[in-house]
XYZ file of C-alpha atoms in Angstrom:
625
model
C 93.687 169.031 127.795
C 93.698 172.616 126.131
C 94.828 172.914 122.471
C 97.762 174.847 123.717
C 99.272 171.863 125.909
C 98.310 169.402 123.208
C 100.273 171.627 120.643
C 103.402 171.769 123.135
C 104.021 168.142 123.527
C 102.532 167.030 120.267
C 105.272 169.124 118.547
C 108.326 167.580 121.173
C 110.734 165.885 118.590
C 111.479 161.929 118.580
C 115.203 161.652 116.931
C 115.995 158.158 115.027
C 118.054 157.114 117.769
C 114.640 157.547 120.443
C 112.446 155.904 117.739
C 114.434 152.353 117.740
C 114.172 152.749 121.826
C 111.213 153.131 121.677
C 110.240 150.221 119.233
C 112.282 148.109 121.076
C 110.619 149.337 124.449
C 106.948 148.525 122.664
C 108.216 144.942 120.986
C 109.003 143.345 124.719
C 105.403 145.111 126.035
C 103.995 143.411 123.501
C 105.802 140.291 124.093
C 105.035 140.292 127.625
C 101.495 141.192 127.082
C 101.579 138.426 124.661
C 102.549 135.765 126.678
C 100.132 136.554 129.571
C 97.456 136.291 126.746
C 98.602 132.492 126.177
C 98.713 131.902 129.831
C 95.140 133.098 130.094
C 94.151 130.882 126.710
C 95.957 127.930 127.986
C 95.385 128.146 132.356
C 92.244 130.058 132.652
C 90.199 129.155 129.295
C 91.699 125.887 128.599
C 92.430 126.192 125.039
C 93.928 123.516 122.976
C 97.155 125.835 122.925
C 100.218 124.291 123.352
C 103.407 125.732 125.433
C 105.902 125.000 122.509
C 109.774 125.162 123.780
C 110.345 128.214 121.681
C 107.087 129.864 122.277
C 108.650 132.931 123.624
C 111.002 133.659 121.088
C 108.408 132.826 118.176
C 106.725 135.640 120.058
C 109.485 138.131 120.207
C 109.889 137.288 116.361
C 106.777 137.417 115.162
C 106.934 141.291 117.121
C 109.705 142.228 115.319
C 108.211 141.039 111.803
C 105.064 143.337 112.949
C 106.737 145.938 114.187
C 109.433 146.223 111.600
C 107.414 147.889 108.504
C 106.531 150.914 110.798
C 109.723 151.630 112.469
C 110.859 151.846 109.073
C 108.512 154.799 108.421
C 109.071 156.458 111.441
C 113.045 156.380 110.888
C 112.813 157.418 107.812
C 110.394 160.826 109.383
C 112.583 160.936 112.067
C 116.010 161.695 109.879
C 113.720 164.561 107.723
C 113.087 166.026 110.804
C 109.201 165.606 110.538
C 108.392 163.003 113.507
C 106.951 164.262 116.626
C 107.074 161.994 120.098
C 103.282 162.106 119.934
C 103.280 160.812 116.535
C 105.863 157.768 117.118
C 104.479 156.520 120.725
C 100.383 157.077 118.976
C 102.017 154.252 116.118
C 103.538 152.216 118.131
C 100.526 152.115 120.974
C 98.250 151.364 117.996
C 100.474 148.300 116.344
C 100.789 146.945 119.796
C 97.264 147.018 120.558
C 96.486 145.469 117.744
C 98.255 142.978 118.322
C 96.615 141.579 121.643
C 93.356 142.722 120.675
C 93.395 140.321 117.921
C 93.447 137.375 120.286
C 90.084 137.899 119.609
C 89.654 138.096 116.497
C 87.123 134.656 116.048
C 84.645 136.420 117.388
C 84.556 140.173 116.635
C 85.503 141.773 113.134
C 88.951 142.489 112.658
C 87.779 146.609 111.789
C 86.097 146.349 115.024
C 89.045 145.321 116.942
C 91.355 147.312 114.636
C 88.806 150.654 115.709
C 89.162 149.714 119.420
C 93.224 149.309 119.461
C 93.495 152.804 117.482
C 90.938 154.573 120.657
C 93.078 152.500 123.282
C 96.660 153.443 121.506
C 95.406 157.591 121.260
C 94.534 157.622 124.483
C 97.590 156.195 125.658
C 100.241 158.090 123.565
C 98.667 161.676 124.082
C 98.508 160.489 128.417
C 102.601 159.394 127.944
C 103.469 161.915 125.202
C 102.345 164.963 127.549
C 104.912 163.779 130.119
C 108.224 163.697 127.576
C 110.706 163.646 130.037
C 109.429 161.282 132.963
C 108.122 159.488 129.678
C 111.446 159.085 127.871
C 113.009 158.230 131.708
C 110.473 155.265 132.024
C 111.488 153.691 128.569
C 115.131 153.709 129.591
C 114.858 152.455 133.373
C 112.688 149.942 131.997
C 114.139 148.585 128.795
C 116.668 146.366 130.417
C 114.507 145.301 132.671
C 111.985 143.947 130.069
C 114.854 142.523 128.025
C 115.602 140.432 131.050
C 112.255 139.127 131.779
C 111.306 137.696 128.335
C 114.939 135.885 128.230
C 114.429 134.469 131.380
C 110.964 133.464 130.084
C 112.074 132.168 127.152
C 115.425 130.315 128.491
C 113.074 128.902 131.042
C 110.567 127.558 128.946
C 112.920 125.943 126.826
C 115.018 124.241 129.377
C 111.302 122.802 130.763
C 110.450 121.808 127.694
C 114.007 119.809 126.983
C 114.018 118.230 130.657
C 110.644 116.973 130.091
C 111.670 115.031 127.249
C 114.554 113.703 128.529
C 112.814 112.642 131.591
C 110.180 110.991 129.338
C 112.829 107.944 128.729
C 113.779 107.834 132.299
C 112.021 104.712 133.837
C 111.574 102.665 131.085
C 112.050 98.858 130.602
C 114.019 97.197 128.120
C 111.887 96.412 125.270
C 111.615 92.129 125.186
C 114.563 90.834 122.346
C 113.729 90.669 119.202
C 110.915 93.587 118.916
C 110.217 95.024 115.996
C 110.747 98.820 114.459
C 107.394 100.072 113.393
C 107.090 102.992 111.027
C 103.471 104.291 110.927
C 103.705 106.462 107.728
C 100.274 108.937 107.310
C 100.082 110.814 103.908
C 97.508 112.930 105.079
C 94.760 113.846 102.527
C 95.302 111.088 100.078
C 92.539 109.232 98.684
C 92.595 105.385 97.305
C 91.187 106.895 93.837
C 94.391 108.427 92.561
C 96.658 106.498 93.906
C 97.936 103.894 90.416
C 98.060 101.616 93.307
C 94.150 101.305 93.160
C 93.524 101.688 89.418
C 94.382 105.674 88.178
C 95.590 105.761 84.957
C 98.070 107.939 85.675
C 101.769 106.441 87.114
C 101.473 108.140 90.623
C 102.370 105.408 93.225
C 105.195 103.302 91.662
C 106.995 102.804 94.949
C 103.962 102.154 96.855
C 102.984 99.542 94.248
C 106.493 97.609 94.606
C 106.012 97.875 98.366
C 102.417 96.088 98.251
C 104.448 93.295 96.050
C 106.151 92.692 99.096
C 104.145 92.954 101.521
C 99.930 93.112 101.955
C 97.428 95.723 100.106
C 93.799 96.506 101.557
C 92.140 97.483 98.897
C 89.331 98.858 100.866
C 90.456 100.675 104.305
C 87.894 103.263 105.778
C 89.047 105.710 107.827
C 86.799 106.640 110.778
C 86.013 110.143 109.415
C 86.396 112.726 106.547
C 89.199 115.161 108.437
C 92.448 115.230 110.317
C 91.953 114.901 114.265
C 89.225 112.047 114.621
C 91.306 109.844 111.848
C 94.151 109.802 113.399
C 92.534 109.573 117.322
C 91.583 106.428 116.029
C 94.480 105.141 114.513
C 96.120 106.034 117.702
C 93.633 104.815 120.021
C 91.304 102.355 118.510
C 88.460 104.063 119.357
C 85.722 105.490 117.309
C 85.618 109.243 117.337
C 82.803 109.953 118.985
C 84.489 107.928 121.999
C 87.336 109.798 122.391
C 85.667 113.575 121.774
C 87.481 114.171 119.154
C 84.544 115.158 117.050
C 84.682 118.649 117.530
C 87.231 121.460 115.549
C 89.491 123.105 117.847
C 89.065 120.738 120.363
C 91.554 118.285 121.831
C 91.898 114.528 121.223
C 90.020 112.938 124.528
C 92.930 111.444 127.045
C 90.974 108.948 128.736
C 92.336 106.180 126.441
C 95.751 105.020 126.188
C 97.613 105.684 122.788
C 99.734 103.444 120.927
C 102.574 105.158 121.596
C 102.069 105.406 125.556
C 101.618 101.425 125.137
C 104.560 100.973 122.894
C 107.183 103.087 125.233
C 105.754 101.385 127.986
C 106.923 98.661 126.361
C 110.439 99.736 125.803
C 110.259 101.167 122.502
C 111.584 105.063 122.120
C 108.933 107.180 120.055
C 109.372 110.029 117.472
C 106.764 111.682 115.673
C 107.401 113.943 112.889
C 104.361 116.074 111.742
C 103.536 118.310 108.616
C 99.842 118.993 109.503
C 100.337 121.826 111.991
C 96.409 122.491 111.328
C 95.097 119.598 113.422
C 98.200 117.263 114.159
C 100.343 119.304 116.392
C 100.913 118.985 120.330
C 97.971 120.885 121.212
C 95.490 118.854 119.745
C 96.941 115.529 121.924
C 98.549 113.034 119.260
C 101.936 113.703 120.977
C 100.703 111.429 123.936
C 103.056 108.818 124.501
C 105.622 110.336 122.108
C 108.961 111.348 123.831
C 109.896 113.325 120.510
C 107.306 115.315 118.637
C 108.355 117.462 115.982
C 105.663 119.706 114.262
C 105.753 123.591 113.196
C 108.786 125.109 110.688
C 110.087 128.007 112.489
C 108.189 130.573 109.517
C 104.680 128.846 110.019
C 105.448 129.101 114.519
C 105.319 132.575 114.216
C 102.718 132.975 111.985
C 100.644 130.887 114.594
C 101.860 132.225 117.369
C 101.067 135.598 116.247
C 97.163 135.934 116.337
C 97.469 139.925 113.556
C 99.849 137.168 111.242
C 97.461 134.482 111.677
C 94.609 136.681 110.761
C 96.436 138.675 107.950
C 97.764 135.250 106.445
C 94.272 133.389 106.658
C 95.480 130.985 109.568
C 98.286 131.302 107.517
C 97.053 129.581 104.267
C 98.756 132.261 102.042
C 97.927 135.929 101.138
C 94.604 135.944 98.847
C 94.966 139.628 98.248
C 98.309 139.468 96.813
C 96.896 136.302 94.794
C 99.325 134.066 96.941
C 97.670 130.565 98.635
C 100.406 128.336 99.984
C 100.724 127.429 103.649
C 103.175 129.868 105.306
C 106.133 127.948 106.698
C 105.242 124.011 105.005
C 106.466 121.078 105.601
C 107.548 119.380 102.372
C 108.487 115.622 102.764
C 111.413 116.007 102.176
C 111.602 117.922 105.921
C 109.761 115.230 107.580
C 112.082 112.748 106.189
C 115.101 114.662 107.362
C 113.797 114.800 110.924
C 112.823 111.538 111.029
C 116.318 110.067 110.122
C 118.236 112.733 111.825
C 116.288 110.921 114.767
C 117.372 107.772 114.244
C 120.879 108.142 115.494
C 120.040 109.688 118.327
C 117.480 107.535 119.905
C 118.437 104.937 123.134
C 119.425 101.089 121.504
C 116.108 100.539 121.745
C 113.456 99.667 118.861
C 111.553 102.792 117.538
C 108.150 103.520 117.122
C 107.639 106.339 114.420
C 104.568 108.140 113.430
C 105.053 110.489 110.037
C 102.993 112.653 108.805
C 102.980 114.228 105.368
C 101.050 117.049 103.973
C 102.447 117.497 100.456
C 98.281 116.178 99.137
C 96.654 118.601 101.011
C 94.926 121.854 99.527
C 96.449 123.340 98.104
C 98.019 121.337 95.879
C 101.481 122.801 95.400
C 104.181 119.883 94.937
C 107.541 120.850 93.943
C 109.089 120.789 90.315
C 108.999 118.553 88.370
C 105.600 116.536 90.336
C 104.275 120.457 89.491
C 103.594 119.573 85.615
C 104.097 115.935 86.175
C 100.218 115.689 84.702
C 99.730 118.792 83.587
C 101.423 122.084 81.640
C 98.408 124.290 83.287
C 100.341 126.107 85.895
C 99.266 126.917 89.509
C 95.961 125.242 89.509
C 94.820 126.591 92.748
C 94.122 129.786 91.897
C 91.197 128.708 90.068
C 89.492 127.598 93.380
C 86.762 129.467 94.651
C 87.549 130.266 98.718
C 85.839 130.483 101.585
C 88.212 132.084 103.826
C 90.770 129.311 105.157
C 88.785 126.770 102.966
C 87.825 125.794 99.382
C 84.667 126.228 98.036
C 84.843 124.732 94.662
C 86.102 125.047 90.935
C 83.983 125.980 88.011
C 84.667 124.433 84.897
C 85.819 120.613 83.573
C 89.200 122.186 82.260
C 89.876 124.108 85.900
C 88.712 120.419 87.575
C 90.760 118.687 85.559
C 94.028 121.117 86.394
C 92.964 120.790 89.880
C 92.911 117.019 89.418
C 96.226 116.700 87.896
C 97.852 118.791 90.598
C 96.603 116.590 93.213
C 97.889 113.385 91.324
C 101.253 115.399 90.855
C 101.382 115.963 94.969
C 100.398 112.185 95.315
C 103.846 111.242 92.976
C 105.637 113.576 94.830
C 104.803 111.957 98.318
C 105.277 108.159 96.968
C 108.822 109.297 95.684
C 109.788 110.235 98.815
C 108.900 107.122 100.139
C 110.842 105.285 97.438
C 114.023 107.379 98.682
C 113.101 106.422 102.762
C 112.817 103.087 102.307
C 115.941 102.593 100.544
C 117.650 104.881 102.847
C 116.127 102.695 105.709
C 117.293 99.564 104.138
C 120.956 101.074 103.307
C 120.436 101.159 107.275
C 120.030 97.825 108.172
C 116.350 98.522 109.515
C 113.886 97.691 107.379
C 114.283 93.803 107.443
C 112.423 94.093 111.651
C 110.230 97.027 110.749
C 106.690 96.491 110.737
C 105.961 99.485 107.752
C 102.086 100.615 107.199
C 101.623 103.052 105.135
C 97.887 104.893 104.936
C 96.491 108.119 104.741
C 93.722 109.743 107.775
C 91.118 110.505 105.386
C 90.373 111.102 101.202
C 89.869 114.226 99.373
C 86.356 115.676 97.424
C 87.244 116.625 93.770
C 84.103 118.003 92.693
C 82.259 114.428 92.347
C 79.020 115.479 93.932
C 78.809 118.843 92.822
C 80.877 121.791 91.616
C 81.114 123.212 95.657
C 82.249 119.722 97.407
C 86.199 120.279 97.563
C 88.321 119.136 99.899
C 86.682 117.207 102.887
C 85.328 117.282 106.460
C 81.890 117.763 103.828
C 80.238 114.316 103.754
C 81.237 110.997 104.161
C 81.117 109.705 100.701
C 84.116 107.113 100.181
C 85.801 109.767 97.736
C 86.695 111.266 101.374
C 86.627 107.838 103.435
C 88.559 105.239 100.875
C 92.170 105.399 101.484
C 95.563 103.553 100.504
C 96.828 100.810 103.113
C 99.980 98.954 102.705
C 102.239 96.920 105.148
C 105.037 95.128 104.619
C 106.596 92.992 107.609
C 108.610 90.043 105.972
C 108.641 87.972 109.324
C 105.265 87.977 109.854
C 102.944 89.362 106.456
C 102.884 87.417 103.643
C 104.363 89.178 99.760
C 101.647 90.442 97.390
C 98.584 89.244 98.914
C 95.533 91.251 98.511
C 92.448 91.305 100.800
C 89.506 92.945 99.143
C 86.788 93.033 102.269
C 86.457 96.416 103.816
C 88.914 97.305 107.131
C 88.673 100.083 109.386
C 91.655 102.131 110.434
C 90.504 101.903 113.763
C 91.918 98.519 114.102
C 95.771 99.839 113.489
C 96.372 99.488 116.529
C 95.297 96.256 117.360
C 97.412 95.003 114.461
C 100.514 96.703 115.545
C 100.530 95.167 119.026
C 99.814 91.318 117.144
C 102.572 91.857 114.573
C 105.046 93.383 117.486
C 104.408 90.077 119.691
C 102.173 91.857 122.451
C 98.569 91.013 121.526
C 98.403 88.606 124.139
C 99.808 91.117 126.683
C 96.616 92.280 129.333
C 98.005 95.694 129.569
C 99.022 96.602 125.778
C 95.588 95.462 124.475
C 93.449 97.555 122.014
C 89.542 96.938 121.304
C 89.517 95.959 117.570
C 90.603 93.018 115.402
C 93.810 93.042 114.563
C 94.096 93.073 110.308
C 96.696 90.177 109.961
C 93.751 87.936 110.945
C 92.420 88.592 108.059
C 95.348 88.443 106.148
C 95.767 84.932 107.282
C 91.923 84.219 105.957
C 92.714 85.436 102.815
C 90.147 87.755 102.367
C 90.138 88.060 98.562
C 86.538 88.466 98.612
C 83.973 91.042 99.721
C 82.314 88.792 102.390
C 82.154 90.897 105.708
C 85.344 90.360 107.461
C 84.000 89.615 110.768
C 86.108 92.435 112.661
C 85.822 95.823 113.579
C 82.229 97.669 112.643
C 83.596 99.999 109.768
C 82.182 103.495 111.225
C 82.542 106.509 109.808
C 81.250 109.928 111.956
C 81.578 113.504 111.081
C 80.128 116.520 112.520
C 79.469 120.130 111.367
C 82.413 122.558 112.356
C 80.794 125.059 114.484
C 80.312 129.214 113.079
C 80.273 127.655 109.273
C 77.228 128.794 107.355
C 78.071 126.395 103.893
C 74.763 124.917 103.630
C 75.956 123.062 100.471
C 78.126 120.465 102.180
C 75.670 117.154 103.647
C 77.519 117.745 106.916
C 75.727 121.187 108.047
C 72.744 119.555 108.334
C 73.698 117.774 111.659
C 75.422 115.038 112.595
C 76.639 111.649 110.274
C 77.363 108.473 109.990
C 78.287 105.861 108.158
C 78.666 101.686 107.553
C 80.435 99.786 104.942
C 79.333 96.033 104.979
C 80.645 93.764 102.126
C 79.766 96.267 98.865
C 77.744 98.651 100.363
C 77.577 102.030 102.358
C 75.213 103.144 104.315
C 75.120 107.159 105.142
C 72.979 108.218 107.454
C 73.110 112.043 106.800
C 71.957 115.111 110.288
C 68.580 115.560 108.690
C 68.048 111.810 109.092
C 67.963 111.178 105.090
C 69.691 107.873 104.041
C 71.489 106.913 101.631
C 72.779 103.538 99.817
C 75.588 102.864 97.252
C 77.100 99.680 95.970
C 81.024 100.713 95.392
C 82.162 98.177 93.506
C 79.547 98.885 90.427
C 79.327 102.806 91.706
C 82.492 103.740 92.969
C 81.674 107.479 93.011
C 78.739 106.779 94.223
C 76.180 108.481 91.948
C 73.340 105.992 92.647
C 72.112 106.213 95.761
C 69.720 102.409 96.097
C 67.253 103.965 98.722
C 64.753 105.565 96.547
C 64.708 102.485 94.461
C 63.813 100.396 97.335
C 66.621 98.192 96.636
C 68.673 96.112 99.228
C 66.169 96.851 101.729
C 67.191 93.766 103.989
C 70.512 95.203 103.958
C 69.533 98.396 104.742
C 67.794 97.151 107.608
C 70.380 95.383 108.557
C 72.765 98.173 108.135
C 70.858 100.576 110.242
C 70.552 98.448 112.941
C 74.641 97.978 112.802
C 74.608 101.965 112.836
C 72.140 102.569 115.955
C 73.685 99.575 118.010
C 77.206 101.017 117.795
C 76.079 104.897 118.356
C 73.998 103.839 121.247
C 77.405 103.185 123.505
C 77.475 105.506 126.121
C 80.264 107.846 125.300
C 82.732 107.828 128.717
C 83.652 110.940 127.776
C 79.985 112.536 127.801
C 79.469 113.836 131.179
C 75.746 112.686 130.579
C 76.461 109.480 129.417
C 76.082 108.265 132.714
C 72.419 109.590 132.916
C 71.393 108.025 129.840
C-alpha cells in the first residue's frame, strides 16, 4: 500500500456514535471467538474445563469489563475530533486479539503473545480500515446478527444446563424410612494445630469444641495428601489418590469409582454441594459426580476465570500484586456458602439430603472479616509480608511477620467455627439436626514456616503440619457424646463410615473399601495402638513447570505412613524420614539418622511398598506390570 492510500483512509473519521458500534461489533467477535476457544479446550483437547450454565454470558461480561477502559479513550478522542477509523478498528483488533491469544498464555510469555496480537490486530485494521464504506456496511449487517447468535448460545446453554439437573432427580427411589441427613462440612486448609480444639492457646474453635462434647473427636485424622483435589477424591471415593489419578494439578478426579454422592442419590437421598474452593473444587475437576446441585464460582471470580487476559492480569485471580492488592477476586466467605446451602434446603424433594460444604475462609491468604481480622492480632493485613511466587507463597521473613501471619490464620480459623456455631443452631431451629449424621474435617493442613522460612502453605511435603486435621461427628442415634479416640484415622475411610452410620453398610451395591470409623469408636480407641483399619497413606506429587527446589516435594514423588506414634516419609529422592508426634509434634527430629525404631521402620516401609505396589486401574500400564 503507497503512503498516499495509507494517508487517505488512515485520516477517514470514526464519530462517537461509530466507535460504540464498533466496540460492540468487536465484544460479540470476541465472544464468539471465545467460546469456540472453550469448545476446542473442552472437545478437542480435553481440558478439565467445565461448560458452566452461564458460561456465555460470563464471557460477554468479562468482554465488556476488557473492552470498557478503551472505548472510554476512544470516545473521549472521538468527541475532540482527533480519532481516525484506522486508529479505533487498530485498538479494538489489538484488545480482541489479546484476548484469545492469551488462551495460551501457560506456555508462551504474556509480551510474546501481547507482540503477536498487536502484528495480527495492524494487519487487520489497516486491510478493513482501507475499505471504510463496505467496512462500516459489514459492522451494521452483521451486528444483529452476532447479537443473536451469542443469546441463542447463551439461552441454550443455560436451559441444558437447568434440564440436566432436573432430570438428575428423575428416576430415583424413595430413600428407605428413617434415613438420615448427612452434612459433610470441609473447612478447607485448616490444620489440627490451631484449632483450641486440639490444644492452641488461643480460643479459636469454641463451637467446634461444644460439638465434640456431643458427639466423637479424632484427635489424629490424616488426610490422604497435602492439597485440595486428591483429599477430597478420597473422602469422596475411598480411594487412595494415586487410584483415582487424581495426583496430578489441572487434572480431573478419575471417574472409574463411584462417589458417595452417586451412592447416596442412588439411594434416595437429594444432593447439594456448595463450594468456596473454585481453585481445585469446582465442576471441572469431577467432585460434582453424583451431586444433582453444585454450586461453586461468585459471579466476579466466573469472569475472572472465564476470561484467560483477567485470569492472567489478576494472577489466576489471586489479587493484583502490582497495585499491592492479594485477595481472591470474587470469594466465597462462609457466610455465602451457608446462605446457599440453606436456601437449598427448602427447595429440595421430601427426601433426606446429602450435603457437601466447602469453606475457604483458612486459605492463603488469610483475610477473615472484621472483627476475626484483629481477633489475635492489631498488625494489620499480614499478607503482604509474604514473599510470592506468582499464584503461590513463598515464605515470610522474620518471627514478628510469622507471628502476624500466624495470628491471621487463627483469626480465619474463629471466623469459620463461628459460622458453624450460627448453622448448627439454624439447623436445629429447623428440626434437622436431631437425624443428621454431621462430620466436620478439613482436606488437608497448612505449612507456617515450621521447617524453614520458604515452606508456606502446602502441596510442599507431607509433614503432619500439612496432613493433621480436625475431625468431629456428632450423630446422637448412633455416636456416642464426648468420646475421644486417640489412634490415627484416615479420611479415606469417610465414606465407609457414612454408609454404616446411614444403615447401608451391609448393602452389596453402596459399599466402600475402608473401615468404617464408628468401629473404632465402639473399641474405644483412647490409645495409640494401631487401629486395625484403613493403611493411613499419604501421597503427593510435584506440580508440573514449578522450579521451587526448596519444597521436599520437587524432588519426585512421596509418601507417607502413620502407625501408632510414628510417621514414616518416604521423600522422591528416596531419603526417609522418621518422627514420633506425640513427643515431636512439629516434627523436628527426624529418628532415621539415629538408627532408632529400626524394626518399625522396617515394618513401616514394608506397609508403604505393599500398598504402592497395587496396580493403579487407572494406569493404562498397570495391566503390563
Amino acid at each position: 500500500m503507497n503512503d498516499k492510500k495509507s494517508a487517505r483512509f488512515s485520516s477517514v473519521p470514526c464519530p462517537p456514535r461509530d466507535v460504540l458500534i464498533l466496540a460492540a461489533w468487536f465484544v460479540l467477535l470476541t465472544c464468539l471467538g471465545d467460546i469456540g476457544m472453550q469448545a476446542i479446550r473442552k472437545l478437542v483437547l480435553h481440558s478439565n474445563f467445565y461448560w458452566r450454565a452461564h458460561i456465555v454470558w460470563m464471557i460477554l461480561l468479562a468482554n465488556l469489563l476488557v473492552f470498557a477502559i478503551p472505548t472510554a479513550v476512544l470516545l473521549i478522542l472521538a468527541w475532540s475530533r482527533r480519532l481516525s477509523l484506522l486508529t479505533a478498528t487498530a485498538s479494538f483488533s489489538i484488545v480482541s486479539f489479546v484476548c484469545l491469544l492469551f488462551y495460551a498464555h501457560y506456555r508462551l510469555h504474556p509480551l510474546a503473545l501481547t507482540a503477536l496480537a498487536i502484528g495480527f490486530a495492524v494487519q487487520a485494521a489497516r486491510f478493513l480500515a482501507s475499505r471504510p464504506t463496505a467496512y462500516r456496511g459489514l459492522v451494521t449487517r452483521t451486528l444483529p446478527g452476532l447479537a443473536v447468535m451469542v443469546a441463542l448460545l447463551g439461552t441454550a446453554i443455560g436451559v441444558w444446563r437447568i434440564v440436566t439437573e432436573r432430570r438428575a432427580m428423575v428416576g430415583i427411589p424413595s430413600a428407605p424410612e428413617g434415613s438420615p441427613n448427612v452434612l459433610l462440612i470441609v473447612w478447607d486448609t485448616a490444620r489440627s494445630l490451631t484449632l483450641s480444639l486440639y490444644g492452641d492457646k488461643r480460643p479459636t474453635t469454641p463451637n467446634l469444641e461444644r460439638l465434640a462434647l456431643q458427639g466423637v473427636r479424632f484427635d489424629h485424622a490424616i488426610a490422604t495428601s497435602s492439597w485440595t483435589l486428591p483429599s477430597h477424591a478420597s473422602m469422596f471415593t475411598a480411594r487412595y489418590p494415586h487410584e483415582v489419578a487424581s495426583t496430578l494439578f489441572r487434572k480431573p478426579m478419575g471417574t472409574q469409582y463411584p462417589t458417595l454422592a452417586e451412592v447416596l442419590r442412588a439411594r434416595g437421598y437429594a444432593t447439594g454441594a456448595f463450594v468456596a474452593n473454585y481453585f481445585y473444587a469446582s465442576r471441572e475437576y469431577g467432585l460434582n459426580r453424583g451431586f444433582t446441585h453444585y454450586e461453586d464460582y461468585t459471579l466476579m471470580h466466573e469472569v475472572f476465570r472465564t476470561s484467560p487476559l483477567l485470569e492472567a492480569l489478576s494472577v489466576n485471580g489471586t489479587g493484583f500484586p502490582a497495585l499491592k492488592y492479594r485477595e481472591i477476586i470474587g470469594r466465597k466467605r462462609a457466610d455465602d456458602v451457608d446462605a446457599e446451602f440453606l436456601d437449598w434446603l427448602p427447595e429440595r424433594p421430601d427426601r433426606p439430603f446429602f450435603a457437601f460444604l466447602n469453606y475457604f475462609d483458612a486459605h492463603i491468604p488469610y483475610k477473615p472479616p472484621p472483627p476475626f481480622d484483629r481477633k489475635f492480632s492489631a498488625a494489620g493485613d499480614a499478607i503482604l509480608d509474604v514473599e510470592w511466587d506468582g499464584a503461590m507463597p513463598k515464605g515470610v521473613q522474620g518471627p514478628e511477620k510469622r507471628k502476624a501471619l500466624e495470628s491471621a490464620y487463627a483469626g480465619s480459623i474463629a471466623y469459620l467455627d463461628d459460622r458453624l456455631g450460627k448453622l448448627v443452631a439454624e439447623l436445629e431451629r429447623r428440626g434437622l439436626l436431631e437425624n443428621t449424621l454431621l462430620i466436620i474435617t478439613s482436606d488437608h493442613g497448612e505449612s507456617l514456616g515450621e521447617h524453614s522460612h520458604t515452606a508456606l502453605g502446602h502441596s510442599t511435603s507431607l509433614y503432619l503440619t500439612e496432613l493433621q486435621v480436625p475431625l468431629v461427628m456428632k450423630f446422637a442415634r448412633r455416636l456416642p457424646q464426648g468420646q475421644v479416640v486417640r489412634a490415627p484415622v484416615t479420611l479415606r475411610d469417610i465414606p465407609a463410615t457414612v454408609m454404616d452410620l446411614a444403615g447401608f453398610a451391609k448393602s452389596s451395591e453402596s459399599s466402600f473399601p475402608g473401615f468404617s470409623l464408628a468401629r473404632q469408636v465402639a473399641e474405644g480407641k483412647n490409645e495409640f495402638a494401631p487401629a486395625g483399619g484403613s493403611t493411613v497413606l499419604s501421597s503427593l506429587f510435584p506440580m508440573p513447570g514449578w522450579t521451587r527446589k526448596d519444597f521436599p516435594v520437587f524432588k519426585g514423588k512421596m509418601a507417607s505412613i502413620v502407625r501408632g506414634t510414628l510417621h514414616y516419609i518416604r521423600n522422591g529422592d528416596g531419603r526417609e524420614e522418621l518422627y514420633d508426634f506425640t513427643s515431636d509434634p512439629l516434627e523436628q527430629r527426624d529418628l532415621v539418622p539415629g538408627r532408632q525404631q529400626q524394626d518399625a521402620l522396617a515394618a513401616l516401609r514394608f506397609s508403604l511398598d505393599s500398598v504402592l505396589a497395587k496396580p493403579n486401574p487407572a494406569d493404562p500400564s498397570a495391566k503390563a506390570r
